Every structure is written in C-alpha cells, then in structure tokens.
Amino acid sequence: MPVRKISHSHPEFISIIYKLADKCNINLTDYVVVYGCEDVDSFVRGIYRLRLTGNRDGQKIKLDIVMKWHPDPKTRASLRDAYRREFVFYRHIIPQLLEIQRNFKNIEGLKIKFPNCVFASIEYDKEVLAVQKISEFSFRDRFHKMDLQHVSLVLKHLAKLHALSFALARNSPKKFREIKELCSKDVQYGDPGPVPSSMKYFYEASVNVILDTAIKKKMKDFGPNILTALYKCTQSDNYSAICHADCWNNNVGFKYKGERPVEVIFIDYQMARIASPVTDISYFLYMSTDHDFIKKHYYHVLDVYYGTLAAVLRQCNLDVNEIYPQSIFQKHLSEYTVLGLIESLVSMMIITAENEEALRMTELKHEDTSEIFCENEKQVRPLFVERVNGIVSDFFEKNYSLHAILLR
C-alpha cells in the first residue's frame, strides 16, 4: 500500500493514540503517523503505522504499532463484524491456544506464534485494533511466486493452528464450545441468499476467460449456487477446527536466516471461523500459488501439512487417526476444496490488478452494487487468464466435487 505521513490527524484518532499509549504504560512525548504500511502489500484502506515515543519507568521507549481504524462511519459499519471477529480471536482464541501449547510443552519446531495485540476495542462505532509491528518478519509482494520452502512453511503453520484447535476441543470442550458460539455466524457468508451483483460480476469475469468449453459451462451453471456453497463450507462439524479463513500471500510474514525462510507468522484474523481445515488449505493454495506449483508439489505439501498436524497432536497426547483420520481428510479435500475454487475465482481479477485498481474493486467485492467495471473487460491481464485457467484445470483434474457440499 502507498504510504504517506499524516501531519493533521482526526481528533478521534488522536484520542485513540493516547489511549494506546496509556494501555502500553507509556508517558507519551511524541508520535508519528503514517497512512499505509510499506512492508505489507495491502490494498485494504484504514491501516496506519505509528511510532510512539515516550517514557516508561524512567526509560525512553519507542514502540512501532500497526493500527486498523476507519474514520468514515459507513466504512466502519461495513467492517464492524470483521473488527469483532478479530477482537474475539485476539482476546478469546489466542490465549486458549497458547495455554494448550504451554501445558503440553510443545517442542520449539512445533510451536506457533501470533502477533501481539496491544489495544483493541469493539465499542460501537469506535472499533479499533492495534498490534505491535512484527519487525523480524517480512511480507512478500503478492505478485511474487512462492517456492516450495515458503509454501511448506505456511502449510506447517496452518497445521499447527488446526492441531491446537483440535487439542483445545478435546482438552477443554467447554471453552471450545464458547469459542464456537462466539464464531457461530461467519463474517462473510453467514447469510445464504442471492449472490450480490459485484460478487457475481467478479465470478463471471473469471468464468468468461476459461478456455476449456466443458469446464466453462460447468462453472457458468454453478454460478447461482456460489453463495450457498460458501455458506455450507463455513458450517462446522465434528472435524472442524479454528481456521484463519484469509490465509494468502498478503497475510503471511516470513522470518529468514540468510535467504532461507525459517519461520512464519499470520496476520489479519478478521475472518476467522470454525470450519474444515481444507477450507484454509484450498484457499491458500489457489490464492497464492500457480498451476505449475500445484502440479509439481500438491501432494507433497499435503503430506507436509498432515505430518505436522500429526506431530503437534502427538505432543498433545492425541492420535491424528482418531482426531482427523486420513479418510476424512481425503473426503474433505474432495468436498471442501470448492471453497478455495470459488474464493479464488471471485478474487482473481482483484489480486492480479495493480494497487489502486485493486483497492477500488476490493471495496465493492461483497457489496450488492450495480456498478460495472467496463474498463476491466477491455484490459484482460494475461496473468489473470493464466491463474484462472490453472485453478479450474487443477480442480477438475483431481476430480473434486462442485456439488457435494450443496447436498450437506
């Protein structure tokens, strides 16, 4: 996202800065505000980078913060559920997962890390969330192709998240039920109904560039069902886990030893849900890798995922064959990969667009608007066409099901 320093801030924003300093026990002497975040290739507005300077117990303190806050009441209202879900994740879910990790003394290589949330509020019309800047992790450009090392680390991290969720459900069923209740309605797809016009537009734009005529017809015929399919994919069952729900390039940071990635951290938990682990896996792979990668490495990275899941569960005295058997995993791959398929087709025009264009389209993606992006139809990007065809080819080559989820 393009960045710029802000010399005159909104009065409400200044008030939040002082609340944040107080929360961090800093006697504030100075602050710098930058709109946007240069180390994250984000096309979501409302992200600010802060540097707070002050004193704590006689010591000079500098604290770097990334904050989400929207000054426009209409935008704030549209994102209210997302703010609330991320608040739930930081305040209710992370402490429970870390407690499980501590109690079972998971070895270092099987531990998971989360960003440090220093301030969060879901007070009505004053929603805000602030996390400490993760300086040791860097974020890749969304146009950068991920290699096997990077993708394997992400799949391992997803496995750790899902395994701790399964362990929490077994060891603290009451606490897990409370979390399920807090996340009972999906942020994006909690209300099945007619497909919003903008969502329909983006989906059809992807379908229109499919080269295989038989697949193109199948996807066109499936169009009216996409929202129902997403709704059903986000419903929980006995094999569901806590999922990130928006795990792709932009929300994954890597720590390096030399040029080798050695560790991962996820950000932006605002869509978190309880669902099949495969919804996270398929979403990440279709949104963040291309057809060549999947063709070469798909089954290998699935083995990496499942092996890590089994290892973390063993640390928690649980057997993967009982908790998430391979037979269920394969069944979920067949039935739930459709979520990654739909999400990537709806998003692909956006994530292959340049920054300002992507920003504008993102704001309309889930709104029921009649605005049509006529200029995009004249400028079909080769990368967009390549990615769409790679995704649908992979899905149908593996004989995964479009319709099984609709029968649930």
PDB file of C-alpha atoms in Angstrom, residues 66-246:
ATOM      1  CA  VAL A  66       0.222  -1.155  13.098  1.00  0.00           C
ATOM      2  CA  MET A  67      -3.350   0.021  13.654  1.00  0.00           C
ATOM      3  CA  LYS A  68      -6.647  -0.627  11.905  1.00  0.00           C
ATOM      4  CA  TRP A  69      -9.149   2.199  12.150  1.00  0.00           C
ATOM      5  CA  HIS A  70     -11.606   3.767   9.715  1.00  0.00           C
ATOM      6  CA  PRO A  71     -12.673   7.408  10.079  1.00  0.00           C
ATOM      7  CA  ASP A  72     -15.659   7.039   7.744  1.00  0.00           C
ATOM      8  CA  PRO A  73     -18.741   5.790   9.692  1.00  0.00           C
ATOM      9  CA  LYS A  74     -20.159   3.992   6.646  1.00  0.00           C
ATOM     10  CA  THR A  75     -16.942   2.035   6.066  1.00  0.00           C
ATOM     11  CA  ARG A  76     -16.655   1.351   9.787  1.00  0.00           C
ATOM     12  CA  ALA A  77     -20.184  -0.057   9.825  1.00  0.00           C
ATOM     13  CA  SER A  78     -19.476  -2.346   6.861  1.00  0.00           C
ATOM     14  CA  LEU A  79     -16.412  -3.748   8.659  1.00  0.00           C
ATOM     15  CA  ARG A  80     -17.947  -3.981  12.137  1.00  0.00           C
ATOM     16  CA  ASP A  81     -18.316  -7.774  12.080  1.00  0.00           C
ATOM     17  CA  ALA A  82     -14.718  -8.148  10.895  1.00  0.00           C
ATOM     18  CA  TYR A  83     -13.442  -5.964  13.757  1.00  0.00           C
ATOM     19  CA  ARG A  84     -15.479  -8.008  16.228  1.00  0.00           C
ATOM     20  CA  ARG A  85     -14.196 -11.325  14.901  1.00  0.00           C
ATOM     21  CA  GLU A  86     -10.569 -10.211  15.100  1.00  0.00           C
ATOM     22  CA  PHE A  87     -11.207  -8.935  18.635  1.00  0.00           C
ATOM     23  CA  VAL A  88     -12.589 -12.388  19.525  1.00  0.00           C
ATOM     24  CA  PHE A  89      -9.534 -14.043  18.023  1.00  0.00           C
ATOM     25  CA  TYR A  90      -7.036 -11.935  19.996  1.00  0.00           C
ATOM     26  CA  ARG A  91      -8.956 -11.786  23.250  1.00  0.00           C
ATOM     27  CA  HIS A  92     -10.528 -15.257  23.436  1.00  0.00           C
ATOM     28  CA  ILE A  93      -8.917 -17.688  20.994  1.00  0.00           C
ATOM     29  CA  ILE A  94      -5.171 -16.941  21.104  1.00  0.00           C
ATOM     30  CA  PRO A  95      -4.901 -17.173  24.936  1.00  0.00           C
ATOM     31  CA  GLN A  96      -6.558 -20.612  24.885  1.00  0.00           C
ATOM     32  CA  LEU A  97      -4.346 -21.938  22.079  1.00  0.00           C
ATOM     33  CA  LEU A  98      -1.180 -20.673  23.760  1.00  0.00           C
ATOM     34  CA  GLU A  99      -2.274 -22.243  27.052  1.00  0.00           C
ATOM     35  CA  ILE A 100      -2.644 -25.619  25.319  1.00  0.00           C
ATOM     36  CA  GLN A 101       0.800 -25.154  23.767  1.00  0.00           C
ATOM     37  CA  ARG A 102       2.342 -24.328  27.168  1.00  0.00           C
ATOM     38  CA  ASN A 103       0.573 -27.123  29.045  1.00  0.00           C
ATOM     39  CA  PHE A 104       1.852 -29.808  26.694  1.00  0.00           C
ATOM     40  CA  LYS A 105       5.318 -28.231  26.425  1.00  0.00           C
ATOM     41  CA  ASN A 106       5.353 -28.387  22.636  1.00  0.00           C
ATOM     42  CA  ILE A 107       8.865 -28.504  21.228  1.00  0.00           C
ATOM     43  CA  GLU A 108      10.150 -25.330  19.585  1.00  0.00           C
ATOM     44  CA  GLY A 109       9.726 -26.504  15.992  1.00  0.00           C
ATOM     45  CA  LEU A 110       6.050 -27.306  16.596  1.00  0.00           C
ATOM     46  CA  LYS A 111       5.150 -24.065  18.371  1.00  0.00           C
ATOM     47  CA  ILE A 112       3.029 -21.351  16.786  1.00  0.00           C
ATOM     48  CA  LYS A 113       3.433 -17.591  17.217  1.00  0.00           C
ATOM     49  CA  PHE A 114       0.830 -14.857  16.975  1.00  0.00           C
ATOM     50  CA  PRO A 115       1.118 -11.073  16.657  1.00  0.00           C
ATOM     51  CA  ASN A 116       0.990  -9.142  19.932  1.00  0.00           C
ATOM     52  CA  CYS A 117      -2.285  -7.220  20.113  1.00  0.00           C
ATOM     53  CA  VAL A 118      -1.646  -4.202  22.357  1.00  0.00           C
ATOM     54  CA  PHE A 119      -5.025  -2.499  22.087  1.00  0.00           C
ATOM     55  CA  ALA A 120      -8.463  -3.457  20.785  1.00  0.00           C
ATOM     56  CA  SER A 121     -11.933  -2.015  21.175  1.00  0.00           C
ATOM     57  CA  ILE A 122     -15.288  -3.121  19.819  1.00  0.00           C
ATOM     58  CA  GLU A 123     -17.194  -0.281  21.427  1.00  0.00           C
ATOM     59  CA  TYR A 124     -19.933   0.577  18.959  1.00  0.00           C
ATOM     60  CA  ASP A 125     -18.769   2.981  16.252  1.00  0.00           C
ATOM     61  CA  LYS A 126     -15.337   3.226  17.900  1.00  0.00           C
ATOM     62  CA  GLU A 127     -13.870  -0.035  16.640  1.00  0.00           C
ATOM     63  CA  VAL A 128     -10.083  -0.161  16.545  1.00  0.00           C
ATOM     64  CA  LEU A 129      -7.349  -2.779  16.673  1.00  0.00           C
ATOM     65  CA  ALA A 130      -3.601  -2.262  17.186  1.00  0.00           C
ATOM     66  CA  VAL A 131      -0.797  -4.815  17.064  1.00  0.00           C
ATOM     67  CA  GLN A 132       2.906  -4.410  17.687  1.00  0.00           C
ATOM     68  CA  LYS A 133       4.857  -4.210  14.418  1.00  0.00           C
ATOM     69  CA  ILE A 134       6.491  -7.545  13.625  1.00  0.00           C
ATOM     70  CA  SER A 135       9.908  -6.243  12.657  1.00  0.00           C
ATOM     71  CA  GLU A 136      11.693  -9.610  12.313  1.00  0.00           C
ATOM     72  CA  PHE A 137       9.186 -10.863   9.713  1.00  0.00           C
ATOM     73  CA  SER A 138       8.864  -9.596   6.153  1.00  0.00           C
ATOM     74  CA  PHE A 139       5.971  -9.810   3.724  1.00  0.00           C
ATOM     75  CA  ARG A 140       6.290 -10.768   0.068  1.00  0.00           C
ATOM     76  CA  ASP A 141       4.779  -8.909  -2.861  1.00  0.00           C
ATOM     77  CA  ARG A 142       1.542 -10.649  -3.947  1.00  0.00           C
ATOM     78  CA  PHE A 143       2.950 -10.985  -7.467  1.00  0.00           C
ATOM     79  CA  HIS A 144       5.965 -12.884  -6.156  1.00  0.00           C
ATOM     80  CA  LYS A 145       5.818 -16.621  -6.861  1.00  0.00           C
ATOM     81  CA  MET A 146       6.135 -18.679  -3.683  1.00  0.00           C
ATOM     82  CA  ASP A 147       8.541 -21.603  -3.871  1.00  0.00           C
ATOM     83  CA  LEU A 148       8.305 -24.962  -2.113  1.00  0.00           C
ATOM     84  CA  GLN A 149      10.146 -23.770   1.034  1.00  0.00           C
ATOM     85  CA  HIS A 150       7.748 -20.856   1.581  1.00  0.00           C
ATOM     86  CA  VAL A 151       4.599 -22.860   0.835  1.00  0.00           C
ATOM     87  CA  SER A 152       5.692 -25.742   3.078  1.00  0.00           C
ATOM     88  CA  LEU A 153       6.192 -23.338   5.991  1.00  0.00           C
ATOM     89  CA  VAL A 154       2.699 -21.911   5.507  1.00  0.00           C
ATOM     90  CA  LEU A 155       1.125 -25.399   5.387  1.00  0.00           C
ATOM     91  CA  LYS A 156       3.025 -26.340   8.563  1.00  0.00           C
ATOM     92  CA  HIS A 157       1.747 -23.199  10.280  1.00  0.00           C
ATOM     93  CA  LEU A 158      -1.838 -23.965   9.271  1.00  0.00           C
ATOM     94  CA  ALA A 159      -1.373 -27.490  10.626  1.00  0.00           C
ATOM     95  CA  LYS A 160      -0.160 -26.117  13.974  1.00  0.00           C
ATOM     96  CA  LEU A 161      -3.178 -23.792  14.211  1.00  0.00           C
ATOM     97  CA  HIS A 162      -5.639 -26.570  13.358  1.00  0.00           C
ATOM     98  CA  ALA A 163      -3.941 -29.106  15.659  1.00  0.00           C
ATOM     99  CA  LEU A 164      -4.061 -26.773  18.667  1.00  0.00           C
ATOM    100  CA  SER A 165      -7.729 -26.192  17.895  1.00  0.00           C
ATOM    101  CA  PHE A 166      -8.408 -29.943  17.897  1.00  0.00           C
ATOM    102  CA  ALA A 167      -6.452 -30.257  21.156  1.00  0.00           C
ATOM    103  CA  LEU A 168      -8.449 -27.435  22.742  1.00  0.00           C
ATOM    104  CA  ALA A 169     -11.713 -29.125  21.726  1.00  0.00           C
ATOM    105  CA  ARG A 170     -10.591 -32.388  23.365  1.00  0.00           C
ATOM    106  CA  ASN A 171      -8.985 -30.975  26.495  1.00  0.00           C
ATOM    107  CA  SER A 172     -11.279 -28.006  27.211  1.00  0.00           C
ATOM    108  CA  PRO A 173     -14.600 -28.775  25.499  1.00  0.00           C
ATOM    109  CA  LYS A 174     -16.463 -26.077  27.421  1.00  0.00           C
ATOM    110  CA  LYS A 175     -14.020 -23.358  26.366  1.00  0.00           C
ATOM    111  CA  PHE A 176     -14.119 -24.618  22.777  1.00  0.00           C
ATOM    112  CA  ARG A 177     -17.929 -24.507  22.785  1.00  0.00           C
ATOM    113  CA  GLU A 178     -17.755 -20.896  23.993  1.00  0.00           C
ATOM    114  CA  ILE A 179     -15.428 -20.035  21.105  1.00  0.00           C
ATOM    115  CA  LYS A 180     -17.743 -21.825  18.650  1.00  0.00           C
ATOM    116  CA  GLU A 181     -20.609 -19.734  19.945  1.00  0.00           C
ATOM    117  CA  LEU A 182     -18.619 -16.517  19.500  1.00  0.00           C
ATOM    118  CA  CYS A 183     -17.819 -17.576  15.906  1.00  0.00           C
ATOM    119  CA  SER A 184     -21.171 -19.193  15.154  1.00  0.00           C
ATOM    120  CA  LYS A 185     -22.037 -16.860  12.288  1.00  0.00           C
ATOM    121  CA  ASP A 186     -19.485 -16.495   9.521  1.00  0.00           C
ATOM    122  CA  VAL A 187     -18.297 -12.927   8.943  1.00  0.00           C
ATOM    123  CA  GLN A 188     -18.622 -13.147   5.155  1.00  0.00           C
ATOM    124  CA  TYR A 189     -21.034 -15.968   4.408  1.00  0.00           C
ATOM    125  CA  GLY A 190     -23.333 -16.192   7.423  1.00  0.00           C
ATOM    126  CA  ASP A 191     -26.476 -15.383   5.440  1.00  0.00           C
ATOM    127  CA  PRO A 192     -27.154 -17.561   2.385  1.00  0.00           C
ATOM    128  CA  GLY A 193     -29.190 -15.850  -0.279  1.00  0.00           C
ATOM    129  CA  PRO A 194     -28.918 -14.290  -3.724  1.00  0.00           C
ATOM    130  CA  VAL A 195     -25.389 -13.699  -4.956  1.00  0.00           C
ATOM    131  CA  PRO A 196     -24.502  -9.961  -4.628  1.00  0.00           C
ATOM    132  CA  SER A 197     -24.173  -8.317  -8.043  1.00  0.00           C
ATOM    133  CA  SER A 198     -20.496  -7.383  -7.618  1.00  0.00           C
ATOM    134  CA  MET A 199     -19.591 -10.890  -6.451  1.00  0.00           C
ATOM    135  CA  LYS A 200     -21.461 -12.272  -9.450  1.00  0.00           C
ATOM    136  CA  TYR A 201     -19.573  -9.873 -11.717  1.00  0.00           C
ATOM    137  CA  PHE A 202     -16.134 -10.948 -10.488  1.00  0.00           C
ATOM    138  CA  TYR A 203     -17.035 -14.640 -10.644  1.00  0.00           C
ATOM    139  CA  GLU A 204     -18.395 -14.326 -14.182  1.00  0.00           C
ATOM    140  CA  ALA A 205     -15.350 -12.307 -15.272  1.00  0.00           C
ATOM    141  CA  SER A 206     -13.199 -15.286 -14.276  1.00  0.00           C
ATOM    142  CA  VAL A 207     -15.520 -17.852 -15.858  1.00  0.00           C
ATOM    143  CA  ASN A 208     -15.530 -15.885 -19.122  1.00  0.00           C
ATOM    144  CA  VAL A 209     -11.769 -16.389 -19.593  1.00  0.00           C
ATOM    145  CA  ILE A 210     -11.861 -20.182 -19.050  1.00  0.00           C
ATOM    146  CA  LEU A 211     -10.537 -21.809 -22.217  1.00  0.00           C
ATOM    147  CA  ASP A 212     -11.930 -25.346 -21.749  1.00  0.00           C
ATOM    148  CA  THR A 213     -15.522 -25.125 -23.022  1.00  0.00           C
ATOM    149  CA  ALA A 214     -16.818 -28.053 -20.942  1.00  0.00           C
ATOM    150  CA  ILE A 215     -15.385 -26.618 -17.707  1.00  0.00           C
ATOM    151  CA  LYS A 216     -16.615 -23.158 -18.649  1.00  0.00           C
ATOM    152  CA  LYS A 217     -20.182 -24.467 -18.977  1.00  0.00           C
ATOM    153  CA  LYS A 218     -19.973 -26.277 -15.625  1.00  0.00           C
ATOM    154  CA  MET A 219     -18.781 -23.127 -13.881  1.00  0.00           C
ATOM    155  CA  LYS A 220     -21.421 -20.953 -15.548  1.00  0.00           C
ATOM    156  CA  ASP A 221     -24.164 -23.374 -14.499  1.00  0.00           C
ATOM    157  CA  PHE A 222     -22.753 -23.384 -10.951  1.00  0.00           C
ATOM    158  CA  GLY A 223     -22.808 -19.568 -10.708  1.00  0.00           C
ATOM    159  CA  PRO A 224     -26.188 -19.208  -8.940  1.00  0.00           C
ATOM    160  CA  ASN A 225     -25.010 -21.628  -6.218  1.00  0.00           C
ATOM    161  CA  ILE A 226     -21.729 -19.997  -5.212  1.00  0.00           C
ATOM    162  CA  LEU A 227     -23.002 -18.164  -2.135  1.00  0.00           C
ATOM    163  CA  THR A 228     -24.884 -21.236  -0.890  1.00  0.00           C
ATOM    164  CA  ALA A 229     -21.749 -23.349  -1.397  1.00  0.00           C
ATOM    165  CA  LEU A 230     -19.612 -20.860   0.557  1.00  0.00           C
ATOM    166  CA  TYR A 231     -22.217 -20.754   3.334  1.00  0.00           C
ATOM    167  CA  LYS A 232     -22.234 -24.560   3.620  1.00  0.00           C
ATOM    168  CA  CYS A 233     -18.424 -24.737   3.506  1.00  0.00           C
ATOM    169  CA  THR A 234     -18.256 -22.449   6.538  1.00  0.00           C
ATOM    170  CA  GLN A 235     -20.577 -24.567   8.704  1.00  0.00           C
ATOM    171  CA  SER A 236     -18.842 -26.641  11.374  1.00  0.00           C
ATOM    172  CA  ASP A 237     -19.000 -30.378  12.028  1.00  0.00           C
ATOM    173  CA  ASN A 238     -17.161 -32.883  14.250  1.00  0.00           C
ATOM    174  CA  TYR A 239     -13.963 -32.498  12.210  1.00  0.00           C
ATOM    175  CA  SER A 240     -13.899 -28.708  12.097  1.00  0.00           C
ATOM    176  CA  ALA A 241     -11.104 -26.566  13.512  1.00  0.00           C
ATOM    177  CA  ILE A 242     -10.321 -22.914  14.115  1.00  0.00           C
ATOM    178  CA  CYS A 243      -9.340 -21.558  10.696  1.00  0.00           C
ATOM    179  CA  HIS A 244      -7.637 -18.346   9.648  1.00  0.00           C
ATOM    180  CA  ALA A 245     -10.065 -18.005   6.688  1.00  0.00           C
ATOM    181  CA  ASP A 246      -7.987 -15.409   4.805  1.00  0.00           C
TER     182      ASP A 246
END
